[in-house]
Structures are given as C-alpha cells and as structure tokens.
Amino acid sequence: MTEIEIGRGKRGRRAYAFDDIAVVPSRRTRDPKEVSIAWQIDAYRFELPFLAAPMDSVVSPQQAIAIGRLGGLGVLNLEGLWTRYEDPQPLLDEIAAITDEAAATRRLQEIYAAPIRAELIKQRIQEVRDSGVVTAAALSPQRTAEFSKAVVDAGVDVFVIRGTTVSAEHVSSAAEPLNLKQFIYELDVPVIVGGCATYTAALHLMRTGAAGVLVGFGGGAAHTTRNVLGIQVPMATAVADVAAARRDYMDESGGRYVHVIADGGVGYSGDIPKAVACGADAVMIGAALARATDAPGKGFHWGMEAVHEELPRGKRVNLGTVGTTEEILTGPSHTPDGTMNLFGALRRAMATTGYTELKEFQRVEVTVNPALDHR
C-alpha cells in the first residue's frame, strides 16, 4: 500500500474509518426475507451476528439473558459492578445522577476500587446459565490467570479475554505474563481474544488457538484513548488487515478458520454492513445498546478504561435512550438515524446488494470517500 509522506523523516499509511467507506449496490437485489444473517462460532449458532460488549452500562446478568433470547450473545464483564457488589443498582443510579464529568470519573474510580469476588463471578455466570442461553463472560488479560478457574467452574460457554489491546507477546519484568497459547490449549471452551488492530498482531493471536479475535483500538464512543495515548487505528482498515491475516493463517494452519469480530466504531446500523464488507464475521456492540431504555446504564455509557486508577482512557457519556433492546436490535425503528433495528438494516443492506449469506457479503464492493460525513 502506498505510504504518504508526513514529513521528510516520517511516512505513514492512509487508513480508513467506517465513515470513510460505503457499500456499493450490485446488479442483483433480493427479498430481505431470503437473507440469512445467522452466525456460528464453535458449536454455538446465533440468529444475530453480534456480541454485546462486556460493559456495565450495557450488560447485566438479566440483560445478557434478554440478549440471548433475542438471538445475540451478551458478554458479562467479570471485573465490573456485578462481581464487586451484591446489589449494584444503587451505584448505577448514582453514576447516572452525577452531573459533573470530572466528578463522574473520580466517583467511578472509587466505586470500582472494591475487590472482585470469586463467589460473585460464579453466581452471575450461573444466573445466565440457568436461563438456558449461551453464557459468555470476559476478563482482562491481567485478571485472567487469577479468576479463570472460577469462570470455567461456573460453566461459561464462551470465554472472552478483552483489553484495550491484547498481544501474544506481552513482555514484563514485573510479573509473569499470561501465556495465551498455553492457556487456550488447556481450556475446554472457545476463547475470543482482543483487541488488536494490525495484521501482525492478529496473526500472532490466531496462532494461540483463539476461536475469534476482537478488532479495534480506541474507537468506542466512551473511549478517550486517542486523546490520552495518541493511539487509534481507523476501523475499516483494521478489520480489512485482520481479515487478511485470517486468510493467510488459514493457509498456514491447513484451513483453520478464526472469526473476526469488529469491536469499536459500530455505533449505527450502517456501520455493521461496512464491517462485514471489510471482512468481519460479527460485531461487538456497546454504545448502540447503551441507548436501550432497559440497559443497565439507562442511556449513560462507560467502559473499564474510564475507571483506571492512574490513567483513565475513557469517560462516562450520556447517549440518551431511543427504545427497548429488542427495538434497537430487530425493530421496528422509530428513528431515521440508524440507532434502531440494527440487524433489520443489515438484512436489507445485504438484500439490496444481492447477497443472502454473511460470508458471501464479505466480497461486496466498497467505495472510499474520506470527505463523507454521515453524522
């Protein structure tokens, strides 16, 4: 790819966000009723190709159950309020009531300073498991070794290791880093790991045996990573690069397929077909679901980056509410801005371009228009 000269001593690739690209119609159209957007990872099939992000403003045990019954996969945050407090509802109410942003960050840091309790990890996973839906839960790489046994013993179906960035080669002289390859090999459940945003990092994660990789760095609605660390990779380029790594890994491994999941920058319905067009199999959704009237945050949204005790790289944001979780996922929509009926929109985008399966839709033509501004 052609590099652009930034100055005499530095060159860089031109990268693209989802806002910079658009899907191109083809010569054929379909009836939306004939389109399948089902997704399967390992032994688990989902009617909707998405995971709800492990964020306290998005997924509670009850919300994970509701999302599972609607055809998606809700991922519990095992380092959040539900594993630190018996009843986090008063704290959720307090977080929503804070009017000053600086005060919100300080209070989040205080609330999340409470210790994580292994017995609550087991209890929350069991709550979801008892409902009969597929159970997924997430830990950061730093906490995985400490709490993974409690997670597996509780009967989790899909284990997610999620951080701002996760590498297969974390180097530390202060502590023994997690050996991802050994950990995944010894585990009896599929593991999804990320985030990553480059071809090389993704290829290394795929070689650990992960069933899926999360693609994204600093692109979420509640992230301030770009402002704080100066690091971000636009999502269209990141997904396309990781999809290329999957293609090469399939050749290297003799056909083993690793799912690519776009995690970040998927705030509106139109972002989902663009993510798939760039090579994603599914998306991880946070902000879009935080807008649900039945979401734990009630329209307020924050991630674990916002509660870091030394260097917060996120904030609590007020997104407001637009409708129920069901309306946001499958409609009907009452807004024209892409905040509702996310997967009805994906189905119609595929029908409009003549595709009936997600894997086929990954081959759809796209155009680039960096000047485009949808918002």
Short mmCIF file of N, CA, C and O in Angstrom, two decimals, residues 262-336:
data_model
loop_
_atom_site.label_atom_id
_atom_site.label_comp_id
_atom_site.label_asym_id
_atom_site.label_seq_id
_atom_site.Cartn_x
_atom_site.Cartn_y
_atom_site.Cartn_z
N ALA A 262 -15.56 -7.18 14.75
CA ALA A 262 -15.29 -5.74 14.82
C ALA A 262 -15.77 -5.21 16.16
O ALA A 262 -16.94 -5.33 16.51
N ASP A 263 -14.86 -4.63 16.93
CA ASP A 263 -15.15 -4.17 18.29
C ASP A 263 -14.74 -2.71 18.43
O ASP A 263 -13.61 -2.40 18.77
N GLY A 264 -15.68 -1.81 18.16
CA GLY A 264 -15.38 -0.39 18.23
C GLY A 264 -15.82 0.31 16.95
O GLY A 264 -15.71 -0.25 15.86
N GLY A 265 -16.37 1.48 17.08
CA GLY A 265 -16.78 2.22 15.90
C GLY A 265 -18.06 1.72 15.26
O GLY A 265 -18.40 2.13 14.16
N VAL A 266 -18.77 0.82 15.96
CA VAL A 266 -20.02 0.27 15.41
C VAL A 266 -21.18 0.88 16.18
O VAL A 266 -21.83 0.23 17.00
N GLY A 267 -21.42 2.14 15.95
CA GLY A 267 -22.43 2.86 16.72
C GLY A 267 -23.77 2.98 16.05
O GLY A 267 -24.78 3.25 16.70
N TYR A 268 -23.81 2.77 14.73
CA TYR A 268 -25.04 2.94 13.95
C TYR A 268 -25.24 1.73 13.04
O TYR A 268 -24.29 1.01 12.72
N SER A 269 -26.46 1.53 12.60
CA SER A 269 -26.78 0.34 11.81
C SER A 269 -25.92 0.25 10.55
O SER A 269 -25.49 -0.84 10.16
N GLY A 270 -25.64 1.38 9.90
CA GLY A 270 -24.87 1.35 8.67
C GLY A 270 -23.43 0.91 8.86
O GLY A 270 -22.77 0.50 7.90
N ASP A 271 -22.93 0.97 10.10
CA ASP A 271 -21.56 0.52 10.36
C ASP A 271 -21.45 -1.00 10.29
O ASP A 271 -20.36 -1.52 10.04
N ILE A 272 -22.54 -1.71 10.54
CA ILE A 272 -22.48 -3.17 10.59
C ILE A 272 -22.23 -3.77 9.20
O ILE A 272 -21.31 -4.58 9.03
N PRO A 273 -23.02 -3.41 8.15
CA PRO A 273 -22.68 -3.94 6.83
C PRO A 273 -21.29 -3.53 6.36
O PRO A 273 -20.61 -4.30 5.67
N LYS A 274 -20.83 -2.34 6.74
CA LYS A 274 -19.48 -1.94 6.36
C LYS A 274 -18.43 -2.83 7.03
O LYS A 274 -17.42 -3.19 6.41
N ALA A 275 -18.67 -3.17 8.29
CA ALA A 275 -17.73 -4.05 9.00
C ALA A 275 -17.67 -5.42 8.33
O ALA A 275 -16.58 -5.98 8.13
N VAL A 276 -18.83 -5.97 7.97
CA VAL A 276 -18.85 -7.27 7.30
C VAL A 276 -18.20 -7.16 5.93
O VAL A 276 -17.44 -8.04 5.51
N ALA A 277 -18.47 -6.08 5.21
CA ALA A 277 -17.87 -5.89 3.89
C ALA A 277 -16.35 -5.86 3.96
O ALA A 277 -15.67 -6.28 3.01
N CYS A 278 -15.80 -5.39 5.08
CA CYS A 278 -14.34 -5.35 5.25
C CYS A 278 -13.78 -6.68 5.71
O CYS A 278 -12.56 -6.83 5.78
N GLY A 279 -14.65 -7.65 6.05
CA GLY A 279 -14.18 -8.98 6.41
C GLY A 279 -14.60 -9.49 7.76
O GLY A 279 -14.23 -10.60 8.15
N ALA A 280 -15.40 -8.72 8.52
CA ALA A 280 -15.84 -9.19 9.84
C ALA A 280 -16.91 -10.26 9.71
O ALA A 280 -17.74 -10.23 8.79
N ASP A 281 -16.90 -11.20 10.65
CA ASP A 281 -17.95 -12.21 10.74
C ASP A 281 -19.08 -11.76 11.64
O ASP A 281 -20.22 -12.20 11.51
N ALA A 282 -18.75 -10.90 12.60
CA ALA A 282 -19.72 -10.41 13.57
C ALA A 282 -19.19 -9.10 14.12
O ALA A 282 -18.06 -8.69 13.83
N VAL A 283 -20.02 -8.43 14.93
CA VAL A 283 -19.62 -7.17 15.54
C VAL A 283 -19.85 -7.25 17.05
O VAL A 283 -20.70 -7.99 17.52
N MET A 284 -19.07 -6.47 17.80
CA MET A 284 -19.31 -6.30 19.22
C MET A 284 -19.89 -4.90 19.41
O MET A 284 -19.32 -3.92 18.91
N ILE A 285 -21.03 -4.82 20.09
CA ILE A 285 -21.77 -3.56 20.18
C ILE A 285 -21.83 -3.09 21.62
O ILE A 285 -22.17 -3.85 22.53
N GLY A 286 -21.50 -1.82 21.84
CA GLY A 286 -21.58 -1.21 23.15
C GLY A 286 -22.54 -0.05 23.17
O GLY A 286 -23.66 -0.13 23.65
N ALA A 287 -22.11 1.08 22.58
CA ALA A 287 -22.89 2.32 22.66
C ALA A 287 -24.30 2.16 22.12
O ALA A 287 -25.26 2.68 22.70
N ALA A 288 -24.46 1.45 21.01
CA ALA A 288 -25.79 1.31 20.42
C ALA A 288 -26.77 0.65 21.38
O ALA A 288 -27.95 1.01 21.43
N LEU A 289 -26.28 -0.31 22.18
CA LEU A 289 -27.14 -0.98 23.15
C LEU A 289 -27.28 -0.19 24.44
O LEU A 289 -28.24 -0.37 25.19
N ALA A 290 -26.32 0.69 24.72
CA ALA A 290 -26.43 1.54 25.90
C ALA A 290 -27.59 2.52 25.76
O ALA A 290 -28.06 3.08 26.76
N ARG A 291 -28.06 2.73 24.53
CA ARG A 291 -29.20 3.61 24.29
C ARG A 291 -30.55 2.96 24.59
O ARG A 291 -31.59 3.59 24.43
N ALA A 292 -30.53 1.70 25.01
CA ALA A 292 -31.79 1.00 25.29
C ALA A 292 -32.40 1.47 26.61
O ALA A 292 -31.68 1.71 27.59
N THR A 293 -33.71 1.58 26.63
CA THR A 293 -34.40 2.00 27.85
C THR A 293 -34.25 0.98 28.96
O THR A 293 -34.35 1.32 30.14
N ASP A 294 -34.00 -0.29 28.60
CA ASP A 294 -33.83 -1.35 29.59
C ASP A 294 -32.37 -1.71 29.83
O ASP A 294 -32.06 -2.69 30.50
N ALA A 295 -31.42 -0.90 29.31
CA ALA A 295 -29.99 -1.13 29.57
C ALA A 295 -29.66 -0.73 31.00
O ALA A 295 -30.29 0.17 31.56
N PRO A 296 -28.67 -1.36 31.61
CA PRO A 296 -28.31 -1.03 32.99
C PRO A 296 -27.95 0.44 33.20
O PRO A 296 -28.24 1.02 34.24
N GLY A 297 -27.29 1.06 32.21
CA GLY A 297 -26.87 2.45 32.35
C GLY A 297 -27.94 3.47 32.07
O GLY A 297 -27.73 4.67 32.29
N LYS A 298 -29.10 3.02 31.55
CA LYS A 298 -30.23 3.93 31.28
C LYS A 298 -29.83 5.10 30.39
O LYS A 298 -30.20 6.25 30.64
N GLY A 299 -29.02 4.84 29.39
CA GLY A 299 -28.60 5.89 28.47
C GLY A 299 -27.23 6.46 28.76
O GLY A 299 -26.65 7.14 27.91
N PHE A 300 -26.70 6.20 29.95
CA PHE A 300 -25.32 6.58 30.26
C PHE A 300 -24.41 5.40 29.91
O PHE A 300 -24.80 4.24 30.05
N HIS A 301 -23.19 5.70 29.48
CA HIS A 301 -22.32 4.66 28.92
C HIS A 301 -20.89 4.91 29.36
O HIS A 301 -20.39 6.03 29.30
N TRP A 302 -20.22 3.85 29.81
CA TRP A 302 -18.80 3.93 30.19
C TRP A 302 -18.20 2.53 30.11
O TRP A 302 -18.88 1.52 30.17
N GLY A 303 -16.90 2.48 29.96
CA GLY A 303 -16.18 1.22 29.93
C GLY A 303 -15.14 1.16 31.02
O GLY A 303 -14.96 2.11 31.79
N MET A 304 -14.43 0.04 31.09
CA MET A 304 -13.43 -0.14 32.14
C MET A 304 -12.26 0.82 31.97
O MET A 304 -11.56 1.11 32.94
N GLU A 305 -12.04 1.33 30.76
CA GLU A 305 -10.97 2.32 30.57
C GLU A 305 -11.23 3.58 31.38
O GLU A 305 -10.30 4.29 31.74
N ALA A 306 -12.51 3.84 31.67
CA ALA A 306 -12.86 5.07 32.38
C ALA A 306 -12.59 5.00 33.87
O ALA A 306 -12.60 6.04 34.55
N VAL A 307 -12.33 3.79 34.40
CA VAL A 307 -12.19 3.65 35.85
C VAL A 307 -10.75 3.37 36.27
O VAL A 307 -10.49 3.11 37.44
N HIS A 308 -9.82 3.43 35.33
CA HIS A 308 -8.41 3.15 35.66
C HIS A 308 -7.95 4.10 36.76
O HIS A 308 -8.20 5.30 36.72
N GLU A 309 -7.27 3.54 37.75
CA GLU A 309 -6.93 4.34 38.93
C GLU A 309 -5.82 5.36 38.68
O GLU A 309 -5.67 6.33 39.42
N GLU A 310 -5.03 5.16 37.62
CA GLU A 310 -3.90 6.07 37.37
C GLU A 310 -4.06 6.90 36.10
O GLU A 310 -3.67 8.07 36.07
N LEU A 311 -4.64 6.29 35.05
CA LEU A 311 -4.71 6.99 33.77
C LEU A 311 -6.00 6.60 33.03
O LEU A 311 -5.98 5.76 32.13
N PRO A 312 -7.13 7.19 33.41
CA PRO A 312 -8.38 6.88 32.72
C PRO A 312 -8.28 7.21 31.23
O PRO A 312 -7.76 8.27 30.86
N ARG A 313 -8.75 6.29 30.39
CA ARG A 313 -8.73 6.49 28.94
C ARG A 313 -10.14 6.36 28.37
O ARG A 313 -10.35 5.87 27.26
N GLY A 314 -11.10 6.77 29.19
CA GLY A 314 -12.50 6.74 28.79
C GLY A 314 -13.27 7.63 29.73
O GLY A 314 -12.75 8.13 30.73
N LYS A 315 -14.53 7.83 29.43
CA LYS A 315 -15.36 8.67 30.27
C LYS A 315 -16.80 8.19 30.24
O LYS A 315 -17.18 7.42 29.36
N ARG A 316 -17.55 8.64 31.21
CA ARG A 316 -18.99 8.39 31.19
C ARG A 316 -19.63 9.38 30.23
O ARG A 316 -19.42 10.59 30.33
N VAL A 317 -20.40 8.86 29.28
CA VAL A 317 -21.07 9.73 28.32
C VAL A 317 -22.58 9.51 28.40
O VAL A 317 -23.04 8.42 28.73
N ASN A 318 -23.33 10.56 28.14
CA ASN A 318 -24.79 10.47 28.15
C ASN A 318 -25.27 10.36 26.71
O ASN A 318 -25.28 11.34 25.97
N LEU A 319 -25.66 9.15 26.29
CA LEU A 319 -26.11 8.92 24.93
C LEU A 319 -27.62 9.10 24.78
O LEU A 319 -28.12 9.20 23.67
N GLY A 320 -28.32 9.10 25.92
CA GLY A 320 -29.78 9.14 25.85
C GLY A 320 -30.34 7.78 25.49
O GLY A 320 -29.61 6.81 25.27
N THR A 321 -31.66 7.69 25.44
CA THR A 321 -32.32 6.43 25.09
C THR A 321 -33.20 6.62 23.86
O THR A 321 -33.72 7.71 23.62
N VAL A 322 -33.36 5.52 23.09
CA VAL A 322 -34.18 5.60 21.87
C VAL A 322 -35.29 4.55 21.83
O VAL A 322 -36.27 4.72 21.12
N GLY A 323 -35.12 3.45 22.56
CA GLY A 323 -36.12 2.39 22.52
C GLY A 323 -35.64 1.20 23.32
O GLY A 323 -34.59 1.23 23.96
N THR A 324 -36.40 0.12 23.28
CA THR A 324 -36.03 -1.09 24.01
C THR A 324 -34.88 -1.81 23.31
O THR A 324 -34.59 -1.54 22.13
N THR A 325 -34.27 -2.74 24.01
CA THR A 325 -33.21 -3.55 23.40
C THR A 325 -33.72 -4.27 22.16
O THR A 325 -33.04 -4.32 21.13
N GLU A 326 -34.91 -4.83 22.25
CA GLU A 326 -35.47 -5.54 21.10
C GLU A 326 -35.66 -4.61 19.91
O GLU A 326 -35.33 -4.96 18.77
N GLU A 327 -36.17 -3.40 20.16
CA GLU A 327 -36.36 -2.44 19.07
C GLU A 327 -35.02 -2.02 18.47
O GLU A 327 -34.89 -1.86 17.25
N ILE A 328 -34.01 -1.84 19.30
CA ILE A 328 -32.69 -1.46 18.80
C ILE A 328 -32.10 -2.56 17.94
O ILE A 328 -31.48 -2.30 16.90
N LEU A 329 -32.31 -3.81 18.33
CA LEU A 329 -31.71 -4.92 17.59
C LEU A 329 -32.51 -5.30 16.35
O LEU A 329 -31.95 -5.46 15.26
N THR A 330 -33.83 -5.48 16.51
CA THR A 330 -34.62 -6.04 15.41
C THR A 330 -35.85 -5.22 15.04
O THR A 330 -36.65 -5.64 14.21
N GLY A 331 -36.01 -4.05 15.65
CA GLY A 331 -37.08 -3.15 15.27
C GLY A 331 -38.41 -3.47 15.93
O GLY A 331 -38.50 -4.35 16.78
N PRO A 332 -39.44 -2.71 15.54
CA PRO A 332 -39.40 -1.69 14.49
C PRO A 332 -38.68 -0.41 14.94
O PRO A 332 -38.62 -0.12 16.13
N SER A 333 -38.15 0.31 13.97
CA SER A 333 -37.45 1.56 14.26
C SER A 333 -38.41 2.74 14.21
O SER A 333 -39.34 2.77 13.41
N HIS A 334 -38.14 3.71 15.08
CA HIS A 334 -38.92 4.95 15.09
C HIS A 334 -38.01 6.15 14.85
O HIS A 334 -38.40 7.29 15.08
N THR A 335 -36.77 5.88 14.42
CA THR A 335 -35.81 6.95 14.15
C THR A 335 -35.20 6.75 12.77
O THR A 335 -35.05 5.60 12.32
N PRO A 336 -34.80 7.82 12.09
CA PRO A 336 -34.19 7.69 10.76
C PRO A 336 -32.67 7.74 10.76
O PRO A 336 -32.05 7.88 9.71
#
